[in-house]
PDB file of C-alpha atoms and ligand atoms in Angstrom:
ATOM      1  CA  MET A   1     -28.951  31.799  81.397  1.00  0.00           C
ATOM      2  CA  THR A   2     -28.637  28.786  78.404  1.00  0.00           C
ATOM      3  CA  PRO A   3     -25.522  28.655  76.840  1.00  0.00           C
ATOM      4  CA  ALA A   4     -26.067  28.373  73.561  1.00  0.00           C
ATOM      5  CA  PRO A   5     -25.950  25.612  71.640  1.00  0.00           C
ATOM      6  CA  ALA A   6     -22.518  24.540  69.894  1.00  0.00           C
ATOM      7  CA  LYS A   7     -22.299  25.188  66.613  1.00  0.00           C
ATOM      8  CA  ILE A   8     -21.435  22.615  64.031  1.00  0.00           C
ATOM      9  CA  LEU A   9     -21.095  22.698  60.363  1.00  0.00           C
ATOM     10  CA  VAL A  10     -20.814  20.413  58.314  1.00  0.00           C
ATOM     11  CA  PHE A  11     -18.882  20.365  54.354  1.00  0.00           C
ATOM     12  CA  ASP A  12     -19.485  18.155  51.489  1.00  0.00           C
ATOM     13  CA  SER A  13     -19.569  18.570  47.595  1.00  0.00           C
ATOM     14  CA  GLY A  14     -23.148  17.591  47.907  1.00  0.00           C
ATOM     15  CA  LEU A  15     -25.344  16.008  49.630  1.00  0.00           C
ATOM     16  CA  GLY A  16     -23.859  13.276  50.987  1.00  0.00           C
ATOM     17  CA  GLY A  17     -22.372  14.760  53.745  1.00  0.00           C
ATOM     18  CA  ILE A  18     -26.410  14.175  55.108  1.00  0.00           C
ATOM     19  CA  SER A  19     -25.638  10.688  56.473  1.00  0.00           C
ATOM     20  CA  ILE A  20     -22.569  12.611  58.724  1.00  0.00           C
ATOM     21  CA  LEU A  21     -25.654  15.100  59.410  1.00  0.00           C
ATOM     22  CA  GLU A  22     -27.994  12.222  60.402  1.00  0.00           C
ATOM     23  CA  ALA A  23     -25.490  10.565  62.888  1.00  0.00           C
ATOM     24  CA  ILE A  24     -24.318  14.271  64.112  1.00  0.00           C
ATOM     25  CA  GLN A  25     -28.110  14.959  65.297  1.00  0.00           C
ATOM     26  CA  GLN A  26     -28.740  10.661  66.105  1.00  0.00           C
ATOM     27  CA  GLN A  27     -25.811  11.238  68.509  1.00  0.00           C
ATOM     28  CA  HIS A  28     -25.907  15.301  69.987  1.00  0.00           C
ATOM     29  CA  PRO A  29     -29.511  16.344  69.587  1.00  0.00           C
ATOM     30  CA  GLY A  30     -29.481  19.720  71.150  1.00  0.00           C
ATOM     31  CA  CYS A  31     -25.992  21.137  68.569  1.00  0.00           C
ATOM     32  CA  ALA A  32     -27.223  23.387  66.266  1.00  0.00           C
ATOM     33  CA  LEU A  33     -25.902  22.741  62.664  1.00  0.00           C
ATOM     34  CA  ILE A  34     -24.805  24.482  59.154  1.00  0.00           C
ATOM     35  CA  TYR A  35     -24.650  22.161  56.184  1.00  0.00           C
ATOM     36  CA  CYS A  36     -23.467  23.099  53.298  1.00  0.00           C
ATOM     37  CA  SER A  37     -23.698  21.658  50.221  1.00  0.00           C
ATOM     38  CA  ASP A  38     -21.121  23.436  47.439  1.00  0.00           C
ATOM     39  CA  ASN A  39     -23.516  21.784  44.856  1.00  0.00           C
ATOM     40  CA  ALA A  40     -21.748  24.539  42.219  1.00  0.00           C
ATOM     41  CA  ALA A  41     -18.256  22.594  41.964  1.00  0.00           C
ATOM     42  CA  PHE A  42     -19.773  19.123  42.820  1.00  0.00           C
ATOM     43  CA  PRO A  43     -18.962  16.694  41.534  1.00  0.00           C
ATOM     44  CA  TYR A  44     -15.399  16.835  43.539  1.00  0.00           C
ATOM     45  CA  GLY A  45     -14.460  12.899  43.096  1.00  0.00           C
ATOM     46  CA  THR A  46     -13.681  13.391  38.777  1.00  0.00           C
ATOM     47  CA  LYS A  47     -10.962  16.493  40.097  1.00  0.00           C
ATOM     48  CA  PRO A  48      -7.854  17.164  40.275  1.00  0.00           C
ATOM     49  CA  GLU A  49      -5.921  17.090  43.714  1.00  0.00           C
ATOM     50  CA  ALA A  50      -4.450  20.330  42.839  1.00  0.00           C
ATOM     51  CA  GLN A  51      -7.995  21.973  41.903  1.00  0.00           C
ATOM     52  CA  LEU A  52      -9.455  20.474  44.656  1.00  0.00           C
ATOM     53  CA  ILE A  53      -7.444  21.736  47.328  1.00  0.00           C
ATOM     54  CA  GLU A  54      -7.778  25.133  46.045  1.00  0.00           C
ATOM     55  CA  ARG A  55     -11.705  24.885  46.060  1.00  0.00           C
ATOM     56  CA  VAL A  56     -11.518  23.275  49.462  1.00  0.00           C
ATOM     57  CA  GLY A  57      -9.688  26.260  51.112  1.00  0.00           C
ATOM     58  CA  LYS A  58     -12.269  28.727  49.086  1.00  0.00           C
ATOM     59  CA  VAL A  59     -14.946  27.094  50.464  1.00  0.00           C
ATOM     60  CA  PHE A  60     -14.372  26.160  53.955  1.00  0.00           C
ATOM     61  CA  ALA A  61     -12.665  29.880  54.405  1.00  0.00           C
ATOM     62  CA  ARG A  62     -15.424  31.876  53.292  1.00  0.00           C
ATOM     63  CA  LEU A  63     -17.627  29.954  55.363  1.00  0.00           C
ATOM     64  CA  ASP A  64     -15.838  29.791  58.489  1.00  0.00           C
ATOM     65  CA  ARG A  65     -16.389  33.970  58.094  1.00  0.00           C
ATOM     66  CA  GLU A  66     -19.789  33.476  57.389  1.00  0.00           C
ATOM     67  CA  PHE A  67     -20.746  30.935  60.178  1.00  0.00           C
ATOM     68  CA  HIS A  68     -17.720  31.360  62.867  1.00  0.00           C
ATOM     69  CA  PRO A  69     -18.891  27.216  64.259  1.00  0.00           C
ATOM     70  CA  ASP A  70     -17.156  25.482  67.049  1.00  0.00           C
ATOM     71  CA  ILE A  71     -16.328  22.762  65.289  1.00  0.00           C
ATOM     72  CA  LEU A  72     -16.407  21.331  61.568  1.00  0.00           C
ATOM     73  CA  VAL A  73     -16.612  18.802  60.102  1.00  0.00           C
ATOM     74  CA  VAL A  74     -15.533  17.602  56.130  1.00  0.00           C
ATOM     75  CA  ALA A  75     -17.907  15.250  55.821  1.00  0.00           C
ATOM     76  CA  CYS A  76     -15.952  14.330  52.154  1.00  0.00           C
ATOM     77  CA  ASN A  77     -13.368  11.467  51.700  1.00  0.00           C
ATOM     78  CA  THR A  78     -12.814  12.648  48.427  1.00  0.00           C
ATOM     79  CA  ALA A  79     -12.101  16.031  49.872  1.00  0.00           C
ATOM     80  CA  SER A  80     -10.166  15.106  53.687  1.00  0.00           C
ATOM     81  CA  THR A  81      -8.494  12.889  51.793  1.00  0.00           C
ATOM     82  CA  VAL A  82      -6.398  15.496  50.098  1.00  0.00           C
ATOM     83  CA  ALA A  83      -6.584  18.701  51.552  1.00  0.00           C
ATOM     84  CA  LEU A  84      -7.493  17.994  55.065  1.00  0.00           C
ATOM     85  CA  PRO A  85      -3.820  19.768  56.454  1.00  0.00           C
ATOM     86  CA  HIS A  86      -4.459  22.637  54.313  1.00  0.00           C
ATOM     87  CA  VAL A  87      -7.987  23.684  55.639  1.00  0.00           C
ATOM     88  CA  ARG A  88      -6.786  22.729  58.853  1.00  0.00           C
ATOM     89  CA  ASN A  89      -3.948  25.991  58.533  1.00  0.00           C
ATOM     90  CA  LEU A  90      -6.773  28.429  57.599  1.00  0.00           C
ATOM     91  CA  VAL A  91      -9.026  28.242  60.780  1.00  0.00           C
ATOM     92  CA  ARG A  92      -8.660  28.071  64.847  1.00  0.00           C
ATOM     93  CA  ALA A  93     -11.979  25.568  65.196  1.00  0.00           C
ATOM     94  CA  PRO A  94     -11.262  22.047  65.118  1.00  0.00           C
ATOM     95  CA  VAL A  95     -11.442  20.618  62.261  1.00  0.00           C
ATOM     96  CA  ILE A  96     -13.140  16.490  61.435  1.00  0.00           C
ATOM     97  CA  GLY A  97     -12.211  14.924  58.584  1.00  0.00           C
ATOM     98  CA  VAL A  98     -13.933  12.100  57.312  1.00  0.00           C
ATOM     99  CA  VAL A  99     -11.587   9.273  55.256  1.00  0.00           C
ATOM    100  CA  PRO A 100     -12.022   5.358  54.832  1.00  0.00           C
ATOM    101  CA  ALA A 101     -13.048   3.620  57.283  1.00  0.00           C
ATOM    102  CA  ILE A 102      -9.951   1.008  56.524  1.00  0.00           C
ATOM    103  CA  LYS A 103      -8.576   0.092  59.883  1.00  0.00           C
ATOM    104  CA  PRO A 104     -12.212  -0.963  61.316  1.00  0.00           C
ATOM    105  CA  ALA A 105     -13.095  -2.885  57.918  1.00  0.00           C
ATOM    106  CA  ALA A 106      -9.810  -5.200  58.855  1.00  0.00           C
ATOM    107  CA  ALA A 107     -10.818  -5.184  62.039  1.00  0.00           C
ATOM    108  CA  ILE A 108     -14.068  -7.533  61.575  1.00  0.00           C
ATOM    109  CA  ALA A 109     -12.775  -9.141  58.273  1.00  0.00           C
ATOM    110  CA  GLN A 110     -13.478 -13.169  57.998  1.00  0.00           C
ATOM    111  CA  THR A 111     -12.357 -13.316  54.685  1.00  0.00           C
ATOM    112  CA  PRO A 112      -9.130 -12.791  52.866  1.00  0.00           C
ATOM    113  CA  ARG A 113     -10.568  -9.984  50.706  1.00  0.00           C
ATOM    114  CA  ILE A 114     -12.055  -6.849  51.782  1.00  0.00           C
ATOM    115  CA  GLY A 115     -14.055  -4.657  48.549  1.00  0.00           C
ATOM    116  CA  LEU A 116     -13.728  -0.725  48.793  1.00  0.00           C
ATOM    117  CA  LEU A 117     -16.405   1.259  47.148  1.00  0.00           C
ATOM    118  CA  ALA A 118     -15.607   5.082  46.801  1.00  0.00           C
ATOM    119  CA  THR A 119     -15.003   8.052  44.376  1.00  0.00           C
ATOM    120  CA  PRO A 120     -11.901   7.377  41.309  1.00  0.00           C
ATOM    121  CA  GLY A 121     -10.250   9.802  43.054  1.00  0.00           C
ATOM    122  CA  THR A 122     -10.741   8.889  46.546  1.00  0.00           C
ATOM    123  CA  ILE A 123      -9.396   4.986  45.343  1.00  0.00           C
ATOM    124  CA  GLN A 124      -6.384   7.153  43.470  1.00  0.00           C
ATOM    125  CA  ARG A 125      -4.719   8.789  46.225  1.00  0.00           C
ATOM    126  CA  SER A 126      -1.916   7.964  48.444  1.00  0.00           C
ATOM    127  CA  TYR A 127      -3.371   8.432  51.864  1.00  0.00           C
ATOM    128  CA  THR A 128      -5.956   5.523  50.673  1.00  0.00           C
ATOM    129  CA  GLN A 129      -2.785   3.346  50.006  1.00  0.00           C
ATOM    130  CA  SER A 130      -1.009   4.647  52.817  1.00  0.00           C
ATOM    131  CA  LEU A 131      -4.034   3.390  55.228  1.00  0.00           C
ATOM    132  CA  ILE A 132      -3.647   0.636  53.572  1.00  0.00           C
ATOM    133  CA  ASP A 133      -0.767  -0.492  54.445  1.00  0.00           C
ATOM    134  CA  GLU A 134      -1.236   0.755  57.970  1.00  0.00           C
ATOM    135  CA  PHE A 135      -4.045  -0.552  59.104  1.00  0.00           C
ATOM    136  CA  GLY A 136      -4.782  -3.951  55.982  1.00  0.00           C
ATOM    137  CA  SER A 137      -2.035  -4.647  54.580  1.00  0.00           C
ATOM    138  CA  HIS A 138      -2.700  -8.637  54.974  1.00  0.00           C
ATOM    139  CA  TYR A 139      -5.736  -8.831  52.730  1.00  0.00           C
ATOM    140  CA  ASP A 140      -5.837  -8.091  48.755  1.00  0.00           C
ATOM    141  CA  TRP A 141      -8.046  -5.261  48.526  1.00  0.00           C
ATOM    142  CA  ILE A 142     -10.688  -5.725  45.867  1.00  0.00           C
ATOM    143  CA  LYS A 143     -11.173  -1.220  44.721  1.00  0.00           C
ATOM    144  CA  VAL A 144     -14.623   0.536  42.780  1.00  0.00           C
ATOM    145  CA  GLY A 145     -13.761   3.851  41.740  1.00  0.00           C
ATOM    146  CA  SER A 146     -17.170   5.493  40.740  1.00  0.00           C
ATOM    147  CA  SER A 147     -19.179   8.621  40.087  1.00  0.00           C
ATOM    148  CA  GLU A 148     -22.031   7.825  38.795  1.00  0.00           C
ATOM    149  CA  LEU A 149     -22.828   6.525  42.287  1.00  0.00           C
ATOM    150  CA  VAL A 150     -22.454   9.801  43.210  1.00  0.00           C
ATOM    151  CA  GLN A 151     -24.826  10.776  40.782  1.00  0.00           C
ATOM    152  CA  LEU A 152     -27.750   8.061  41.244  1.00  0.00           C
ATOM    153  CA  ALA A 153     -27.311   9.060  45.225  1.00  0.00           C
ATOM    154  CA  GLU A 154     -27.619  12.679  44.763  1.00  0.00           C
ATOM    155  CA  HIS A 155     -30.021  12.187  42.076  1.00  0.00           C
ATOM    156  CA  LYS A 156     -32.164  10.181  45.641  1.00  0.00           C
ATOM    157  CA  MET A 157     -31.622  12.805  47.881  1.00  0.00           C
ATOM    158  CA  TYR A 158     -33.074  15.056  45.118  1.00  0.00           C
ATOM    159  CA  GLY A 159     -36.374  12.947  45.353  1.00  0.00           C
ATOM    160  CA  GLY A 160     -35.312  10.117  42.304  1.00  0.00           C
ATOM    161  CA  ILE A 161     -35.225   7.251  42.462  1.00  0.00           C
ATOM    162  CA  PRO A 162     -32.175   5.499  41.359  1.00  0.00           C
ATOM    163  CA  ALA A 163     -32.085   2.828  38.541  1.00  0.00           C
ATOM    164  CA  GLN A 164     -31.357  -0.797  40.308  1.00  0.00           C
ATOM    165  CA  SER A 165     -29.862  -2.253  36.809  1.00  0.00           C
ATOM    166  CA  SER A 166     -27.027   0.886  37.050  1.00  0.00           C
ATOM    167  CA  ILE A 167     -26.353  -0.150  40.935  1.00  0.00           C
ATOM    168  CA  GLU A 168     -25.460  -3.687  39.845  1.00  0.00           C
ATOM    169  CA  LYS A 169     -23.589  -3.044  37.292  1.00  0.00           C
ATOM    170  CA  ILE A 170     -21.209  -0.344  39.344  1.00  0.00           C
ATOM    171  CA  VAL A 171     -20.585  -2.912  41.554  1.00  0.00           C
ATOM    172  CA  ALA A 172     -20.193  -5.781  39.733  1.00  0.00           C
ATOM    173  CA  PRO A 173     -16.731  -6.097  40.064  1.00  0.00           C
ATOM    174  CA  PHE A 174     -17.344  -7.300  44.014  1.00  0.00           C
ATOM    175  CA  THR A 175     -20.456 -10.320  42.860  1.00  0.00           C
ATOM    176  CA  GLN A 176     -17.757 -12.828  41.089  1.00  0.00           C
ATOM    177  CA  PHE A 177     -16.587 -13.527  44.734  1.00  0.00           C
ATOM    178  CA  SER A 178     -19.006 -15.613  46.704  1.00  0.00           C
ATOM    179  CA  ALA A 179     -19.762 -14.609  50.293  1.00  0.00           C
ATOM    180  CA  GLY A 180     -16.951 -17.042  51.897  1.00  0.00           C
ATOM    181  CA  GLU A 181     -14.421 -15.213  50.211  1.00  0.00           C
ATOM    182  CA  LEU A 182     -15.830 -11.609  50.242  1.00  0.00           C
ATOM    183  CA  ASP A 183     -17.511 -10.734  54.367  1.00  0.00           C
ATOM    184  CA  THR A 184     -16.792  -6.627  54.462  1.00  0.00           C
ATOM    185  CA  LEU A 185     -17.085  -4.448  52.075  1.00  0.00           C
ATOM    186  CA  VAL A 186     -16.411   0.004  53.093  1.00  0.00           C
ATOM    187  CA  LEU A 187     -17.773   2.875  52.086  1.00  0.00           C
ATOM    188  CA  ALA A 188     -16.116   5.480  51.410  1.00  0.00           C
ATOM    189  CA  CYS A 189     -18.045   7.988  50.042  1.00  0.00           C
ATOM    190  CA  THR A 190     -20.158  10.185  52.313  1.00  0.00           C
ATOM    191  CA  HIS A 191     -22.884   9.331  49.546  1.00  0.00           C
ATOM    192  CA  PHE A 192     -22.670   5.557  49.315  1.00  0.00           C
ATOM    193  CA  PRO A 193     -24.814   5.133  52.681  1.00  0.00           C
ATOM    194  CA  LEU A 194     -27.952   7.250  51.044  1.00  0.00           C
ATOM    195  CA  VAL A 195     -27.866   4.396  48.571  1.00  0.00           C
ATOM    196  CA  LYS A 196     -27.625   1.267  51.389  1.00  0.00           C
ATOM    197  CA  GLN A 197     -30.126  -0.571  50.667  1.00  0.00           C
ATOM    198  CA  GLU A 198     -30.232  -0.653  47.282  1.00  0.00           C
ATOM    199  CA  LEU A 199     -26.235  -2.051  47.705  1.00  0.00           C
ATOM    200  CA  GLN A 200     -27.635  -4.496  49.948  1.00  0.00           C
ATOM    201  CA  SER A 201     -30.285  -5.757  47.696  1.00  0.00           C
ATOM    202  CA  ALA A 202     -26.967  -6.212  44.799  1.00  0.00           C
ATOM    203  CA  LEU A 203     -24.551  -7.494  46.627  1.00  0.00           C
ATOM    204  CA  PRO A 204     -26.336 -10.031  49.578  1.00  0.00           C
ATOM    205  CA  GLY A 205     -23.468 -11.942  50.141  1.00  0.00           C
ATOM    206  CA  ILE A 206     -21.527  -9.307  51.765  1.00  0.00           C
ATOM    207  CA  LYS A 207     -21.803  -9.344  55.638  1.00  0.00           C
ATOM    208  CA  ASN A 208     -19.943  -6.346  57.172  1.00  0.00           C
ATOM    209  CA  TRP A 209     -21.102  -2.587  55.624  1.00  0.00           C
ATOM    210  CA  ILE A 210     -18.671  -0.117  57.249  1.00  0.00           C
ATOM    211  CA  ASP A 211     -18.664   3.191  56.986  1.00  0.00           C
ATOM    212  CA  SER A 212     -17.862   6.274  59.346  1.00  0.00           C
ATOM    213  CA  THR A 213     -20.820   7.988  60.067  1.00  0.00           C
ATOM    214  CA  SER A 214     -21.193   7.291  63.938  1.00  0.00           C
ATOM    215  CA  ALA A 215     -17.103   6.835  64.109  1.00  0.00           C
ATOM    216  CA  ILE A 216     -17.490  10.593  62.887  1.00  0.00           C
ATOM    217  CA  ALA A 217     -20.294  12.060  65.671  1.00  0.00           C
ATOM    218  CA  ASN A 218     -17.820  10.303  68.401  1.00  0.00           C
ATOM    219  CA  ARG A 219     -15.338  12.396  67.072  1.00  0.00           C
ATOM    220  CA  VAL A 220     -18.045  15.527  67.519  1.00  0.00           C
ATOM    221  CA  GLY A 221     -17.941  13.949  70.877  1.00  0.00           C
ATOM    222  CA  PHE A 222     -14.765  13.924  71.828  1.00  0.00           C
ATOM    223  CA  TRP A 223     -15.042  17.607  71.085  1.00  0.00           C
ATOM    224  CA  LEU A 224     -17.703  18.613  71.978  1.00  0.00           C
ATOM    225  CA  GLY A 225     -16.046  17.858  75.249  1.00  0.00           C
ATOM    226  CA  GLU A 226     -12.623  18.810  75.494  1.00  0.00           C
ATOM    227  CA  LEU A 227     -14.428  22.514  73.702  1.00  0.00           C
ATOM    228  CA  GLY A 228     -16.077  22.371  77.543  1.00  0.00           C
ATOM    229  CA  LEU A 229     -19.377  22.545  75.107  1.00  0.00           C
ATOM    230  CA  ASN A 230     -22.436  20.777  75.745  1.00  0.00           C
ATOM    231  CA  GLY A 231     -23.612  18.946  72.655  1.00  0.00           C
ATOM    232  CA  ASN A 232     -27.641  18.692  74.398  1.00  0.00           C
ATOM    233  CA  THR A 233     -28.431  22.544  74.873  1.00  0.00           C
ATOM    234  CA  LEU A 234     -30.797  22.945  71.457  1.00  0.00           C
ATOM    235  CA  HIS A 235     -34.439  22.079  72.478  1.00  0.00           C
ATOM    236  CA  ALA A 236     -36.258  19.838  70.503  1.00  0.00           C
ATOM    237  CA  MET A 237     -38.825  22.490  69.700  1.00  0.00           C
ATOM    238  CA  ASP A 238     -36.503  25.417  68.551  1.00  0.00           C
ATOM    239  CA  ARG A 239     -34.093  22.880  66.482  1.00  0.00           C
ATOM    240  CA  SER A 240     -34.141  24.582  63.119  1.00  0.00           C
ATOM    241  CA  HIS A 241     -30.689  23.623  61.462  1.00  0.00           C
ATOM    242  CA  GLN A 242     -29.920  25.091  58.041  1.00  0.00           C
ATOM    243  CA  ILE A 243     -28.877  24.477  54.721  1.00  0.00           C
ATOM    244  CA  VAL A 244     -26.442  26.684  52.351  1.00  0.00           C
ATOM    245  CA  PHE A 245     -25.039  25.618  48.839  1.00  0.00           C
ATOM    246  CA  THR A 246     -22.934  27.366  46.678  1.00  0.00           C
ATOM    247  CA  LYS A 247     -25.274  27.557  43.246  1.00  0.00           C
ATOM    248  CA  VAL A 248     -29.200  27.604  42.781  1.00  0.00           C
ATOM    249  CA  LEU A 249     -30.947  24.791  42.230  1.00  0.00           C
ATOM    250  CA  ASP A 250     -31.867  24.307  39.108  1.00  0.00           C
ATOM    251  CA  GLU A 251     -36.353  23.772  38.653  1.00  0.00           C
ATOM    252  CA  LYS A 252     -36.446  19.739  39.144  1.00  0.00           C
ATOM    253  CA  GLU A 253     -34.040  19.669  42.196  1.00  0.00           C
ATOM    254  CA  ASN A 254     -36.376  19.202  44.972  1.00  0.00           C
ATOM    255  CA  ILE A 255     -34.981  19.263  47.982  1.00  0.00           C
ATOM    256  CA  ALA A 256     -38.000  19.697  50.426  1.00  0.00           C
ATOM    257  CA  GLN A 257     -38.155  15.888  51.734  1.00  0.00           C
ATOM    258  CA  VAL A 258     -34.638  16.829  52.910  1.00  0.00           C
ATOM    259  CA  LEU A 259     -35.026  19.614  54.355  1.00  0.00           C
ATOM    260  CA  LYS A 260     -38.198  18.537  56.075  1.00  0.00           C
ATOM    261  CA  LYS A 261     -36.497  14.631  57.641  1.00  0.00           C
ATOM    262  CA  PHE A 262     -32.967  16.801  58.905  1.00  0.00           C
ATOM    263  CA  HIS A 263     -34.988  20.026  60.394  1.00  0.00           C
ATOM    264  CA  LEU A 264     -33.142  22.016  57.985  1.00  0.00           C
ATOM    265  CA  GLY A 265     -35.370  25.242  58.560  1.00  0.00           C
ATOM    266  CA  LYS A 266     -33.518  28.175  56.520  1.00  0.00           C
ATOM    267  CA  THR A 267     -31.850  27.259  53.179  1.00  0.00           C
ATOM    268  CA  SER A 268     -29.400  30.190  51.511  1.00  0.00           C
ATOM    269  CA  ILE A 269     -27.444  30.243  48.403  1.00  0.00           C
ATOM    270  CA  LEU A 270     -23.723  31.452  49.044  1.00  0.00           C
ATOM    271  CA  ASP A 271     -22.350  32.533  45.867  1.00  0.00           C
ATOM    272  CA  ILE A 272     -18.109  31.469  45.940  1.00  0.00           C
TER     273      ILE A 272
HETATM  274  N1  DGL B 301     -19.481  12.935  49.245  1.00  0.00           N
HETATM  275  C1  DGL B 301     -17.895  13.052  48.649  1.00  0.00           C
HETATM  276  C2  DGL B 301     -16.951  11.691  49.615  1.00  0.00           C
HETATM  277  O1  DGL B 301     -16.702  11.118  50.667  1.00  0.00           O
HETATM  278  C3  DGL B 301     -18.001  12.881  46.945  1.00  0.00           C
HETATM  279  C4  DGL B 301     -18.483  13.309  46.261  1.00  0.00           C
HETATM  280  C5  DGL B 301     -18.389  13.927  44.653  1.00  0.00           C
HETATM  281  O2  DGL B 301     -17.888  15.161  45.132  1.00  0.00           O
HETATM  282  O3  DGL B 301     -17.551  13.260  44.311  1.00  0.00           O
HETATM  283  O4  DGL B 301     -16.027  10.566  48.595  1.00  0.00           O
END
């Protein structure tokens, strides 16, 4: 008998974590995926830390009880940089967090500066500063925190077109440097790879675009091995992942394209 596929839960405030889900699907096509968008509490990036820790813990514990995943991924820098120790205490399965990719950026940049684009919450975290101190203290970090960019990326996932002029305004602090002065940008929010094309046209001088997507998929592979699970048992034909929201969508929120592209066959609401 074929063993049951490994069950992986991917969680974010909204649809940003889909960038992580996509990388996991590519590397481990046989896993059964449950995606959760905590849309009732979106966005996370402007919330006080204590409120966020409480909310993420509550949603996490409920998702764990409901789905019994083998591995949980907090596909959100804003939540991971503050709530990881708390959520790890709540569940028995391994929890993978997504934190700003400071270390890989510091390993590749050829300029004295590196750009860091994240939510206002992630930019302010002491956790983010400790990563900079540990791995990138020899660089000058140009930090931009934007919740508006999160909203634009979320809007795009629901079928909208993000205004390029708004994106240009958000990233303007990076454009004062030439390509020889700033060649690397860290996308430290899982929503931002979803608007990478738009960011690339606004910032043609950036050579190295660093995000955490493939590193997280590698980490999932590590845990699949540790747990003795096979990430390839689910056949393409049976592949039907699911998506959970914490609040009913508005009429204008059109999710059809996302459901189709990522094989999210079942949609449900968990009132949390
Ligand atoms: N996608 C999330 C992150 O990686 C946060 C977006 C938000 O809700 O502010 O930080």
